[in-house]
C-alpha cells in the first residue's frame, strides 16, 4: 500500500515534458515534489499564476502570493500573473494539458464526485467543476477505499457529482487504474505487495484485468 | 482627467444601502478590500447579497459581516474555513448560491462587459445544471449562464491613481478587475494612491473608467491563511 | 448653414463634466477641439486607449499609438491602454457615456445607417454596430441632406442599418434635432440664418416644431 | 520554463498549410505580424481564411497576401483603404465576412476561453442578425454569436521571453492578446526577445501558455496610415 507521498510520486511519472499542469489541493500538490528535474513543466494556480515555485523561505513569505490552497508560494522564472477570468479562460479553453485532483468517488464511466456530502459538507466546488469539464487529461489521486472500507471506484457515484465522463486515470494507495473510453475500469499496475485479487475485491465498478499486472516502479 | 478620489473608506461606503448587492474582490484573504469591509461593519446594514469567491474566515474579511448578520445571501465558489458561515447556512439564516469558480469569474466579467449570457461546460451533468438551458456545440454539452452585476463593487489594488486606474500585485489580483467592471458604483482602495499620470498606461490592469471612487487605504493586515514555508 | 467645424463646435456643448466619450471618424473627431477646458472628460479610442491627447508634434509621432481612424495621437495624463476585447467590453457594458458618430441616414425612430451602400461601398461596420447597440447617449453629426439634395432625416432608413432605436440627437449643418422616445423628430435649434421652414422642407421624417425655435449659440 | 524560441519567421511558419484558418493581430497597420506575413508570402500557399480586424493596404500587410491570391476568405470588421481587396470582392474572387469589431474581438476571445457562444447586442435589427438566434434578456434584445478559432495565430508584441510571455506597447496591443489565445498554434514575433525571468510577471499581457513559438523579429517598418501632427 502506498502512502500519500508515494501516490504523488507515482502520479509524477505521468507528467510529460512541456506540459502546463493544474494540481489540486492535498495529494496533488505533493506531485510537484516528484516531477523529474529534466522535465520542463509549468504549474498553474487557478487564482492567477502560471509558474508556481517552491514554498518560500520564512523571509520571502508574501501575503500577495498564494496558491489555490491559500498556501504561501513563490514564482518560478518566467512566470506570469493574471486575473481569475483569464485563469479559467485558460482552463476552459483547453490550454492546461493535465489536471490532477482528489476525489471522494469515481464511477466506471469516468464521473467524479469531490465537492459535496449532502447534509454534512457544504464548502463548495471551487474551481473543480471548471477543471473537470475542460481538461483533456484528468488524473485522480485518492485512497482506494473510504475510512469505513467502502470502495471509491464505483459503478455509479452516490455523491453529487462534479463532472461527467472526464477522469482518464486513477492512482490510489492500491493501484493505477485506467478509465476505458467505452466505460469500465482497467487495472494497469498494483502497489508493491498488493494482490490483483485485493484490488478487485476493493473495487465496486467493473474492473478489467488483462494479462500480468505489473507492480508499480518508482 | 476626472478625479475620483474620496477622503477615506467611511466616505466611500456612506451610501451603501440595506438589501444592496455587493461584490467583494479577493481570493481567500488575499486581495480583499479590508478598509471597505471595516467601514461597512461600522454601518447599520442588513439584507446584503455578497458576491465574492470566498466568505472570509470567522474573524476576518466577510466573516465579520456574517458575524454581524449583515448578509442575507452569499454567492461564492468556496466557503470552507468558516464555522459561523456553516452554522448560519445549516440553520437556514443564510442563503448560499455556490457557483463553479470559473463560471463565477466569467459571469462577473460578463456583467461588466455587457454580455447577458454565455455557454460554459462547467457543471454539465451536475446539480449546477438544474433548471439551466443545455446545448450542444461541436459535439460537447454546455450550460447557459447569466451575467452578474452589483450595486456596489469593492476592490483592493496595489497602486492606483486619482483617475481610478489600478495596478494589482501578485495573486492578489484574482477577482478584483472583473468586479471593478461589474459594479454600478465601484469603490477601489489602494495601498498607494498617486496623481494621474504617474502610472505607466501600459501596465494598468483596471482602466479608471470602471472606478467611481478611489481612496488611500491604511493599516493593511493582509492575513495569511496557510503560511507554508520551506527551509533555506 | 454650419460648416463641419461649427457642427463639431455645437456638439461639444452637449458634453458634460466627467463623461467618457467615444468620437467617431470625421466630424466627431473634430469635437475634441471644442470641449471647454474646464470640463474633465476622457476620450476613448476603441482600438485600445482611454485618454486620447492632442495630435503629436512631428518628433513625437509613434506608429504604436494611433486612434480608431488610424491617425497618430498622443496620450493624455492618466490614460490607460488595453486590448480590443476589453475596449468593447467597456462599450457594450455601458461604461462609455456618450458616443458621437457620423451617419448616412437617421430614421424618425432613431435607426441609423452608416456602414454600407449596397453594390458601392463595402468597407465594413468597424466598431459602429457595437457602439450604437450599447451607448446610452448617441449623438449623430451629419449633413442634413445628401450631395444630391435628398434628406438624410427619414421616415425609414433606405440603406442597410447599423442599429435600431438608438440615436438620441442629431446635429446637422441646419439644425439640432431630438429623436423623441415615442418616435419622430423634434426641432430644438436652427443654424444661424436658416429658417424653420427650410429645415422642415429638407426633413423627410415627421418633424415636431413647438413654439419659438432658437438660433444656435456657440 | 518551457523554451518556445524558434530561429526565425521562416522556421515558424514552415508548417502552415493551404486552406488553413489564420488569425493575424493588428489594427490597421499597427501591431501587425510583419515578419510572419513576409515569411508566409515566400511560401506557396492558397485558399487561406484570414481573420483580422483589417485587410492591410494594397502594398503592405495582409494586402500583400491578397495581391498574391493566397486568401480565399477574409473575416474582418473594416476593410477600407484597399483597392485590390475591393476589386477581388466585387469580382467574386474573394469571400468576405464582415463582423462588428466588438463582436469580432469577443468571438476570438471566446475561442481562446472555451466559450462556444455568447449573446451580444451588436447587430440586432441589422443584416448581421440574419439567421442568428435572437433573445431578450432584461428587456433588451441580443444575438447569439459563436466562438472563432484558428489553426495558426500570428501576433506581434513589443517584448517577449523564451517562455512565450508577451508585453505589447501602446495601441499596437489591440487584437493580439485574444488571437494569441485562440490559435491552435500561436506564433509570436517580438521586437525584443529576452530570457525567461527578465519580464516582470505582473506586467505580462499574454501569458506564455498561449504561445507555441516565439522569435526575434527584424526590420520592422511600422508603416503609419494617417500621419497626423500638430504644430508645437
JSON list of C-alpha atoms in Angstrom, two decimals, chain D residues 1-208:
[
{"chain": "D", "resi": 1, "resn": "UNK", "atom": "CA", "xyz": [10.36, 27.04, -18.05]},
{"chain": "D", "resi": 2, "resn": "UNK", "atom": "CA", "xyz": [9.47, 25.60, -21.44]},
{"chain": "D", "resi": 3, "resn": "UNK", "atom": "CA", "xyz": [11.54, 27.24, -24.20]},
{"chain": "D", "resi": 4, "resn": "UNK", "atom": "CA", "xyz": [9.38, 28.24, -27.20]},
{"chain": "D", "resi": 5, "resn": "UNK", "atom": "CA", "xyz": [12.07, 30.01, -29.21]},
{"chain": "D", "resi": 6, "resn": "UNK", "atom": "CA", "xyz": [12.45, 29.28, -32.91]},
{"chain": "D", "resi": 7, "resn": "UNK", "atom": "CA", "xyz": [15.20, 30.69, -35.11]},
{"chain": "D", "resi": 8, "resn": "UNK", "atom": "CA", "xyz": [13.20, 33.00, -37.34]},
{"chain": "D", "resi": 9, "resn": "UNK", "atom": "CA", "xyz": [9.94, 33.65, -39.20]},
{"chain": "D", "resi": 10, "resn": "UNK", "atom": "CA", "xyz": [10.70, 31.13, -41.94]},
{"chain": "D", "resi": 11, "resn": "UNK", "atom": "CA", "xyz": [11.04, 28.30, -39.43]},
{"chain": "D", "resi": 12, "resn": "UNK", "atom": "CA", "xyz": [8.00, 29.50, -37.51]},
{"chain": "D", "resi": 13, "resn": "UNK", "atom": "CA", "xyz": [5.64, 29.37, -40.50]},
{"chain": "D", "resi": 14, "resn": "UNK", "atom": "CA", "xyz": [7.12, 26.29, -42.19]},
{"chain": "D", "resi": 15, "resn": "UNK", "atom": "CA", "xyz": [4.13, 24.04, -41.43]},
{"chain": "D", "resi": 16, "resn": "UNK", "atom": "CA", "xyz": [1.34, 26.45, -42.32]},
{"chain": "D", "resi": 17, "resn": "UNK", "atom": "CA", "xyz": [-0.76, 24.65, -44.91]},
{"chain": "D", "resi": 18, "resn": "UNK", "atom": "CA", "xyz": [-3.05, 25.74, -47.73]},
{"chain": "D", "resi": 19, "resn": "UNK", "atom": "CA", "xyz": [-6.71, 26.21, -46.78]},
{"chain": "D", "resi": 20, "resn": "UNK", "atom": "CA", "xyz": [-5.74, 26.80, -43.15]},
{"chain": "D", "resi": 21, "resn": "UNK", "atom": "CA", "xyz": [-7.59, 29.29, -40.95]},
{"chain": "D", "resi": 22, "resn": "UNK", "atom": "CA", "xyz": [-5.24, 32.05, -39.80]},
{"chain": "D", "resi": 23, "resn": "UNK", "atom": "CA", "xyz": [-5.65, 34.86, -37.30]},
{"chain": "D", "resi": 24, "resn": "UNK", "atom": "CA", "xyz": [-3.47, 37.93, -37.67]},
{"chain": "D", "resi": 25, "resn": "UNK", "atom": "CA", "xyz": [-3.22, 40.58, -34.97]},
{"chain": "D", "resi": 26, "resn": "UNK", "atom": "CA", "xyz": [-3.17, 44.30, -35.60]},
{"chain": "D", "resi": 27, "resn": "UNK", "atom": "CA", "xyz": [-5.44, 47.29, -36.05]},
{"chain": "D", "resi": 28, "resn": "UNK", "atom": "CA", "xyz": [-4.86, 48.96, -39.37]},
{"chain": "D", "resi": 29, "resn": "UNK", "atom": "CA", "xyz": [-1.12, 48.54, -39.84]},
{"chain": "D", "resi": 30, "resn": "UNK", "atom": "CA", "xyz": [-0.39, 48.93, -36.13]},
{"chain": "D", "resi": 31, "resn": "UNK", "atom": "CA", "xyz": [0.76, 45.82, -34.32]},
{"chain": "D", "resi": 32, "resn": "UNK", "atom": "CA", "xyz": [0.65, 43.53, -37.35]},
{"chain": "D", "resi": 33, "resn": "UNK", "atom": "CA", "xyz": [2.98, 40.49, -37.51]},
{"chain": "D", "resi": 34, "resn": "UNK", "atom": "CA", "xyz": [5.18, 41.95, -40.28]},
{"chain": "D", "resi": 35, "resn": "UNK", "atom": "CA", "xyz": [7.82, 39.23, -40.21]},
{"chain": "D", "resi": 36, "resn": "UNK", "atom": "CA", "xyz": [5.37, 36.34, -40.27]},
{"chain": "D", "resi": 37, "resn": "UNK", "atom": "CA", "xyz": [3.44, 37.88, -43.15]},
{"chain": "D", "resi": 38, "resn": "UNK", "atom": "CA", "xyz": [6.67, 38.26, -45.13]},
{"chain": "D", "resi": 39, "resn": "UNK", "atom": "CA", "xyz": [7.54, 34.61, -44.45]},
{"chain": "D", "resi": 40, "resn": "UNK", "atom": "CA", "xyz": [4.07, 33.46, -45.46]},
{"chain": "D", "resi": 41, "resn": "UNK", "atom": "CA", "xyz": [4.38, 35.42, -48.72]},
{"chain": "D", "resi": 42, "resn": "UNK", "atom": "CA", "xyz": [7.52, 33.45, -49.53]},
{"chain": "D", "resi": 43, "resn": "UNK", "atom": "CA", "xyz": [5.60, 30.20, -49.34]},
{"chain": "D", "resi": 44, "resn": "UNK", "atom": "CA", "xyz": [3.32, 28.69, -51.94]},
{"chain": "D", "resi": 45, "resn": "UNK", "atom": "CA", "xyz": [0.01, 28.82, -50.09]},
{"chain": "D", "resi": 46, "resn": "UNK", "atom": "CA", "xyz": [-3.55, 29.28, -51.24]},
{"chain": "D", "resi": 47, "resn": "UNK", "atom": "CA", "xyz": [-7.12, 29.04, -50.01]},
{"chain": "D", "resi": 48, "resn": "UNK", "atom": "CA", "xyz": [-6.35, 30.69, -46.68]},
{"chain": "D", "resi": 49, "resn": "UNK", "atom": "CA", "xyz": [-9.04, 32.08, -44.43]},
{"chain": "D", "resi": 50, "resn": "UNK", "atom": "CA", "xyz": [-7.70, 35.18, -42.67]},
{"chain": "D", "resi": 51, "resn": "UNK", "atom": "CA", "xyz": [-9.31, 36.51, -39.52]},
{"chain": "D", "resi": 52, "resn": "UNK", "atom": "CA", "xyz": [-8.03, 40.01, -38.93]},
{"chain": "D", "resi": 53, "resn": "UNK", "atom": "CA", "xyz": [-9.70, 43.28, -38.00]},
{"chain": "D", "resi": 54, "resn": "UNK", "atom": "CA", "xyz": [-8.49, 44.85, -41.23]},
{"chain": "D", "resi": 55, "resn": "UNK", "atom": "CA", "xyz": [-7.03, 43.65, -44.51]},
{"chain": "D", "resi": 56, "resn": "UNK", "atom": "CA", "xyz": [-3.94, 45.83, -44.70]},
{"chain": "D", "resi": 57, "resn": "UNK", "atom": "CA", "xyz": [-3.35, 48.27, -47.54]},
{"chain": "D", "resi": 58, "resn": "UNK", "atom": "CA", "xyz": [-2.58, 47.48, -51.18]},
{"chain": "D", "resi": 59, "resn": "UNK", "atom": "CA", "xyz": [1.16, 47.19, -50.71]},
{"chain": "D", "resi": 60, "resn": "UNK", "atom": "CA", "xyz": [1.56, 46.23, -47.05]},
{"chain": "D", "resi": 61, "resn": "UNK", "atom": "CA", "xyz": [0.31, 43.76, -44.50]},
{"chain": "D", "resi": 62, "resn": "UNK", "atom": "CA", "xyz": [-2.43, 41.34, -45.50]},
{"chain": "D", "resi": 63, "resn": "UNK", "atom": "CA", "xyz": [-2.86, 43.41, -48.67]},
{"chain": "D", "resi": 64, "resn": "UNK", "atom": "CA", "xyz": [0.25, 41.67, -49.99]},
{"chain": "D", "resi": 65, "resn": "UNK", "atom": "CA", "xyz": [-1.31, 38.26, -49.35]},
{"chain": "D", "resi": 66, "resn": "UNK", "atom": "CA", "xyz": [-4.36, 39.36, -51.31]},
{"chain": "D", "resi": 67, "resn": "UNK", "atom": "CA", "xyz": [-2.16, 40.53, -54.18]},
{"chain": "D", "resi": 68, "resn": "UNK", "atom": "CA", "xyz": [-0.64, 37.03, -54.28]},
{"chain": "D", "resi": 69, "resn": "UNK", "atom": "CA", "xyz": [-4.12, 35.43, -54.28]},
{"chain": "D", "resi": 70, "resn": "UNK", "atom": "CA", "xyz": [-3.32, 33.40, -51.19]},
{"chain": "D", "resi": 71, "resn": "UNK", "atom": "CA", "xyz": [-6.56, 34.34, -49.45]},
{"chain": "D", "resi": 72, "resn": "UNK", "atom": "CA", "xyz": [-9.89, 32.68, -50.11]},
{"chain": "D", "resi": 73, "resn": "UNK", "atom": "CA", "xyz": [-11.82, 34.41, -47.34]},
{"chain": "D", "resi": 74, "resn": "UNK", "atom": "CA", "xyz": [-11.41, 37.43, -45.08]},
{"chain": "D", "resi": 75, "resn": "UNK", "atom": "CA", "xyz": [-13.19, 37.74, -41.74]},
{"chain": "D", "resi": 76, "resn": "UNK", "atom": "CA", "xyz": [-12.84, 41.37, -40.65]},
{"chain": "D", "resi": 77, "resn": "UNK", "atom": "CA", "xyz": [-14.68, 44.38, -39.26]},
{"chain": "D", "resi": 78, "resn": "UNK", "atom": "CA", "xyz": [-13.34, 47.05, -41.61]},
{"chain": "D", "resi": 79, "resn": "UNK", "atom": "CA", "xyz": [-11.64, 46.59, -44.95]},
{"chain": "D", "resi": 80, "resn": "UNK", "atom": "CA", "xyz": [-11.43, 50.08, -46.46]},
{"chain": "D", "resi": 81, "resn": "UNK", "atom": "CA", "xyz": [-8.19, 51.53, -47.76]},
{"chain": "D", "resi": 82, "resn": "UNK", "atom": "CA", "xyz": [-7.50, 48.60, -50.08]},
{"chain": "D", "resi": 83, "resn": "UNK", "atom": "CA", "xyz": [-8.31, 48.84, -53.79]},
{"chain": "D", "resi": 84, "resn": "UNK", "atom": "CA", "xyz": [-7.18, 45.31, -54.67]},
{"chain": "D", "resi": 85, "resn": "UNK", "atom": "CA", "xyz": [-9.36, 43.98, -51.90]},
{"chain": "D", "resi": 86, "resn": "UNK", "atom": "CA", "xyz": [-12.40, 45.80, -53.24]},
{"chain": "D", "resi": 87, "resn": "UNK", "atom": "CA", "xyz": [-11.66, 44.58, -56.78]},
{"chain": "D", "resi": 88, "resn": "UNK", "atom": "CA", "xyz": [-11.41, 40.91, -55.71]},
{"chain": "D", "resi": 89, "resn": "UNK", "atom": "CA", "xyz": [-14.52, 41.24, -53.60]},
{"chain": "D", "resi": 90, "resn": "UNK", "atom": "CA", "xyz": [-16.68, 42.82, -56.30]},
{"chain": "D", "resi": 91, "resn": "UNK", "atom": "CA", "xyz": [-15.43, 40.29, -58.87]},
{"chain": "D", "resi": 92, "resn": "UNK", "atom": "CA", "xyz": [-16.32, 37.43, -56.54]},
{"chain": "D", "resi": 93, "resn": "UNK", "atom": "CA", "xyz": [-12.75, 36.12, -56.24]},
{"chain": "D", "resi": 94, "resn": "UNK", "atom": "CA", "xyz": [-12.71, 36.83, -52.54]},
{"chain": "D", "resi": 95, "resn": "UNK", "atom": "CA", "xyz": [-15.25, 35.85, -49.90]},
{"chain": "D", "resi": 96, "resn": "UNK", "atom": "CA", "xyz": [-15.73, 38.35, -47.10]},
{"chain": "D", "resi": 97, "resn": "UNK", "atom": "CA", "xyz": [-17.47, 38.09, -43.77]},
{"chain": "D", "resi": 98, "resn": "UNK", "atom": "CA", "xyz": [-17.88, 41.46, -42.08]},
{"chain": "D", "resi": 99, "resn": "UNK", "atom": "CA", "xyz": [-18.36, 41.37, -38.32]},
{"chain": "D", "resi": 100, "resn": "UNK", "atom": "CA", "xyz": [-18.87, 44.22, -35.85]},
{"chain": "D", "resi": 101, "resn": "UNK", "atom": "CA", "xyz": [-15.50, 44.97, -34.30]},
{"chain": "D", "resi": 102, "resn": "UNK", "atom": "CA", "xyz": [-16.55, 44.26, -30.73]},
{"chain": "D", "resi": 103, "resn": "UNK", "atom": "CA", "xyz": [-18.23, 41.03, -31.77]},
{"chain": "D", "resi": 104, "resn": "UNK", "atom": "CA", "xyz": [-15.09, 40.02, -33.65]},
{"chain": "D", "resi": 105, "resn": "UNK", "atom": "CA", "xyz": [-12.94, 40.74, -30.58]},
{"chain": "D", "resi": 106, "resn": "UNK", "atom": "CA", "xyz": [-15.32, 38.84, -28.32]},
{"chain": "D", "resi": 107, "resn": "UNK", "atom": "CA", "xyz": [-15.70, 35.86, -30.68]},
{"chain": "D", "resi": 108, "resn": "UNK", "atom": "CA", "xyz": [-11.94, 35.50, -30.80]},
{"chain": "D", "resi": 109, "resn": "UNK", "atom": "CA", "xyz": [-11.72, 35.85, -27.04]},
{"chain": "D", "resi": 110, "resn": "UNK", "atom": "CA", "xyz": [-14.44, 33.20, -26.70]},
{"chain": "D", "resi": 111, "resn": "UNK", "atom": "CA", "xyz": [-12.45, 30.85, -28.93]},
{"chain": "D", "resi": 112, "resn": "UNK", "atom": "CA", "xyz": [-9.46, 31.07, -26.63]},
{"chain": "D", "resi": 113, "resn": "UNK", "atom": "CA", "xyz": [-11.56, 30.96, -23.47]},
{"chain": "D", "resi": 114, "resn": "UNK", "atom": "CA", "xyz": [-13.64, 27.85, -24.23]},
{"chain": "D", "resi": 115, "resn": "UNK", "atom": "CA", "xyz": [-16.92, 29.78, -24.52]},
{"chain": "D", "resi": 116, "resn": "UNK", "atom": "CA", "xyz": [-18.66, 28.31, -27.59]},
{"chain": "D", "resi": 117, "resn": "UNK", "atom": "CA", "xyz": [-21.31, 31.04, -27.81]},
{"chain": "D", "resi": 118, "resn": "UNK", "atom": "CA", "xyz": [-22.46, 34.25, -26.14]},
{"chain": "D", "resi": 119, "resn": "UNK", "atom": "CA", "xyz": [-25.09, 36.93, -26.53]},
{"chain": "D", "resi": 120, "resn": "UNK", "atom": "CA", "xyz": [-24.31, 40.47, -27.68]},
{"chain": "D", "resi": 121, "resn": "UNK", "atom": "CA", "xyz": [-26.50, 43.45, -28.59]},
{"chain": "D", "resi": 122, "resn": "UNK", "atom": "CA", "xyz": [-24.33, 44.48, -31.56]},
{"chain": "D", "resi": 123, "resn": "UNK", "atom": "CA", "xyz": [-26.11, 44.00, -34.86]},
{"chain": "D", "resi": 124, "resn": "UNK", "atom": "CA", "xyz": [-29.65, 43.47, -33.56]},
{"chain": "D", "resi": 125, "resn": "UNK", "atom": "CA", "xyz": [-32.08, 44.63, -36.26]},
{"chain": "D", "resi": 126, "resn": "UNK", "atom": "CA", "xyz": [-29.37, 44.66, -38.93]},
{"chain": "D", "resi": 127, "resn": "UNK", "atom": "CA", "xyz": [-28.33, 42.21, -41.62]},
{"chain": "D", "resi": 128, "resn": "UNK", "atom": "CA", "xyz": [-25.68, 40.94, -39.20]},
{"chain": "D", "resi": 129, "resn": "UNK", "atom": "CA", "xyz": [-28.56, 39.30, -37.33]},
{"chain": "D", "resi": 130, "resn": "UNK", "atom": "CA", "xyz": [-29.72, 37.27, -40.34]},
{"chain": "D", "resi": 131, "resn": "UNK", "atom": "CA", "xyz": [-30.01, 33.62, -39.42]},
{"chain": "D", "resi": 132, "resn": "UNK", "atom": "CA", "xyz": [-28.88, 34.17, -35.85]},
{"chain": "D", "resi": 133, "resn": "UNK", "atom": "CA", "xyz": [-30.79, 33.40, -32.68]},
{"chain": "D", "resi": 134, "resn": "UNK", "atom": "CA", "xyz": [-32.34, 36.49, -31.14]},
{"chain": "D", "resi": 135, "resn": "UNK", "atom": "CA", "xyz": [-33.20, 36.54, -27.45]},
{"chain": "D", "resi": 136, "resn": "UNK", "atom": "CA", "xyz": [-34.43, 39.07, -24.93]},
{"chain": "D", "resi": 137, "resn": "UNK", "atom": "CA", "xyz": [-32.68, 39.49, -21.58]},
{"chain": "D", "resi": 138, "resn": "UNK", "atom": "CA", "xyz": [-33.91, 42.06, -19.07]},
{"chain": "D", "resi": 139, "resn": "UNK", "atom": "CA", "xyz": [-35.94, 43.84, -21.74]},
{"chain": "D", "resi": 140, "resn": "UNK", "atom": "CA", "xyz": [-33.21, 44.19, -24.37]},
{"chain": "D", "resi": 141, "resn": "UNK", "atom": "CA", "xyz": [-32.58, 42.12, -27.49]},
{"chain": "D", "resi": 142, "resn": "UNK", "atom": "CA", "xyz": [-29.34, 40.23, -28.10]},
{"chain": "D", "resi": 143, "resn": "UNK", "atom": "CA", "xyz": [-27.85, 37.99, -30.79]},
{"chain": "D", "resi": 144, "resn": "UNK", "atom": "CA", "xyz": [-26.18, 34.66, -30.20]},
{"chain": "D", "resi": 145, "resn": "UNK", "atom": "CA", "xyz": [-22.65, 34.67, -31.61]},
{"chain": "D", "resi": 146, "resn": "UNK", "atom": "CA", "xyz": [-20.19, 31.75, -31.89]},
{"chain": "D", "resi": 147, "resn": "UNK", "atom": "CA", "xyz": [-16.52, 31.48, -30.98]},
{"chain": "D", "resi": 148, "resn": "UNK", "atom": "CA", "xyz": [-13.75, 31.80, -33.56]},
{"chain": "D", "resi": 149, "resn": "UNK", "atom": "CA", "xyz": [-10.61, 29.67, -33.54]},
{"chain": "D", "resi": 150, "resn": "UNK", "atom": "CA", "xyz": [-7.68, 29.34, -35.89]},
{"chain": "D", "resi": 151, "resn": "UNK", "atom": "CA", "xyz": [-5.18, 26.72, -37.00]},
{"chain": "D", "resi": 152, "resn": "UNK", "atom": "CA", "xyz": [-2.46, 29.36, -36.68]},
{"chain": "D", "resi": 153, "resn": "UNK", "atom": "CA", "xyz": [-2.49, 32.71, -34.92]},
{"chain": "D", "resi": 154, "resn": "UNK", "atom": "CA", "xyz": [0.16, 35.31, -35.73]},
{"chain": "D", "resi": 155, "resn": "UNK", "atom": "CA", "xyz": [0.78, 38.02, -33.20]},
{"chain": "D", "resi": 156, "resn": "UNK", "atom": "CA", "xyz": [3.30, 40.79, -32.79]},
{"chain": "D", "resi": 157, "resn": "UNK", "atom": "CA", "xyz": [4.48, 42.02, -29.40]},
{"chain": "D", "resi": 158, "resn": "UNK", "atom": "CA", "xyz": [6.90, 44.61, -28.12]},
{"chain": "D", "resi": 159, "resn": "UNK", "atom": "CA", "xyz": [8.77, 42.33, -25.72]},
{"chain": "D", "resi": 160, "resn": "UNK", "atom": "CA", "xyz": [8.63, 38.64, -25.20]},
{"chain": "D", "resi": 161, "resn": "UNK", "atom": "CA", "xyz": [10.55, 35.98, -23.30]},
{"chain": "D", "resi": 162, "resn": "UNK", "atom": "CA", "xyz": [11.60, 32.47, -24.23]},
{"chain": "D", "resi": 163, "resn": "UNK", "atom": "CA", "xyz": [8.65, 31.05, -22.24]},
{"chain": "D", "resi": 164, "resn": "UNK", "atom": "CA", "xyz": [6.29, 32.84, -24.62]},
{"chain": "D", "resi": 165, "resn": "UNK", "atom": "CA", "xyz": [5.19, 35.62, -22.26]},
{"chain": "D", "resi": 166, "resn": "UNK", "atom": "CA", "xyz": [4.34, 38.81, -24.16]},
{"chain": "D", "resi": 167, "resn": "UNK", "atom": "CA", "xyz": [4.13, 42.53, -23.44]},
{"chain": "D", "resi": 168, "resn": "UNK", "atom": "CA", "xyz": [2.56, 44.84, -26.02]},
{"chain": "D", "resi": 169, "resn": "UNK", "atom": "CA", "xyz": [3.09, 48.57, -26.44]},
{"chain": "D", "resi": 170, "resn": "UNK", "atom": "CA", "xyz": [0.56, 51.35, -26.90]},
{"chain": "D", "resi": 171, "resn": "UNK", "atom": "CA", "xyz": [-2.40, 50.69, -29.16]},
{"chain": "D", "resi": 172, "resn": "UNK", "atom": "CA", "xyz": [-0.39, 48.04, -31.01]},
{"chain": "D", "resi": 173, "resn": "UNK", "atom": "CA", "xyz": [-1.86, 45.62, -28.47]},
{"chain": "D", "resi": 174, "resn": "UNK", "atom": "CA", "xyz": [-5.39, 45.59, -29.98]},
{"chain": "D", "resi": 175, "resn": "UNK", "atom": "CA", "xyz": [-6.43, 42.09, -31.18]},
{"chain": "D", "resi": 176, "resn": "UNK", "atom": "CA", "xyz": [-3.10, 40.41, -30.49]},
{"chain": "D", "resi": 177, "resn": "UNK", "atom": "CA", "xyz": [-3.78, 39.02, -26.98]},
{"chain": "D", "resi": 178, "resn": "UNK", "atom": "CA", "xyz": [-7.12, 37.43, -27.88]},
{"chain": "D", "resi": 179, "resn": "UNK", "atom": "CA", "xyz": [-5.73, 35.94, -31.06]},
{"chain": "D", "resi": 180, "resn": "UNK", "atom": "CA", "xyz": [-2.75, 34.52, -29.19]},
{"chain": "D", "resi": 181, "resn": "UNK", "atom": "CA", "xyz": [-5.23, 32.55, -27.07]},
{"chain": "D", "resi": 182, "resn": "UNK", "atom": "CA", "xyz": [-7.42, 31.40, -29.97]},
{"chain": "D", "resi": 183, "resn": "UNK", "atom": "CA", "xyz": [-4.75, 29.82, -32.16]},
{"chain": "D", "resi": 184, "resn": "UNK", "atom": "CA", "xyz": [-4.11, 26.08, -32.09]},
{"chain": "D", "resi": 185, "resn": "UNK", "atom": "CA", "xyz": [-0.53, 27.05, -32.94]},
{"chain": "D", "resi": 186, "resn": "UNK", "atom": "CA", "xyz": [0.29, 30.61, -31.92]},
{"chain": "D", "resi": 187, "resn": "UNK", "atom": "CA", "xyz": [3.37, 32.22, -33.41]},
{"chain": "D", "resi": 188, "resn": "UNK", "atom": "CA", "xyz": [4.61, 35.38, -31.72]},
{"chain": "D", "resi": 189, "resn": "UNK", "atom": "CA", "xyz": [7.16, 37.75, -33.15]},
{"chain": "D", "resi": 190, "resn": "UNK", "atom": "CA", "xyz": [8.67, 40.34, -30.85]},
{"chain": "D", "resi": 191, "resn": "UNK", "atom": "CA", "xyz": [10.82, 43.42, -31.13]},
{"chain": "D", "resi": 192, "resn": "UNK", "atom": "CA", "xyz": [12.87, 42.27, -28.18]},
{"chain": "D", "resi": 193, "resn": "UNK", "atom": "CA", "xyz": [13.25, 38.66, -27.08]},
{"chain": "D", "resi": 194, "resn": "UNK", "atom": "CA", "xyz": [14.64, 38.16, -23.56]},
{"chain": "D", "resi": 195, "resn": "UNK", "atom": "CA", "xyz": [15.39, 35.08, -21.42]},
{"chain": "D", "resi": 196, "resn": "UNK", "atom": "CA", "xyz": [12.58, 33.76, -19.23]},
{"chain": "D", "resi": 197, "resn": "UNK", "atom": "CA", "xyz": [12.67, 35.56, -15.91]},
{"chain": "D", "resi": 198, "resn": "UNK", "atom": "CA", "xyz": [13.51, 39.02, -17.24]},
{"chain": "D", "resi": 199, "resn": "UNK", "atom": "CA", "xyz": [9.95, 40.26, -17.66]},
{"chain": "D", "resi": 200, "resn": "UNK", "atom": "CA", "xyz": [8.01, 41.34, -14.59]},
{"chain": "D", "resi": 201, "resn": "UNK", "atom": "CA", "xyz": [5.27, 38.68, -14.15]},
{"chain": "D", "resi": 202, "resn": "UNK", "atom": "CA", "xyz": [2.89, 41.45, -13.09]},
{"chain": "D", "resi": 203, "resn": "UNK", "atom": "CA", "xyz": [3.27, 43.32, -16.39]},
{"chain": "D", "resi": 204, "resn": "UNK", "atom": "CA", "xyz": [2.71, 40.45, -18.80]},
{"chain": "D", "resi": 205, "resn": "UNK", "atom": "CA", "xyz": [-0.25, 40.89, -21.14]},
{"chain": "D", "resi": 206, "resn": "UNK", "atom": "CA", "xyz": [-0.22, 37.43, -22.74]},
{"chain": "D", "resi": 207, "resn": "UNK", "atom": "CA", "xyz": [0.91, 34.51, -20.56]},
{"chain": "D", "resi": 208, "resn": "UNK", "atom": "CA", "xyz": [3.24, 32.09, -22.33]}
]
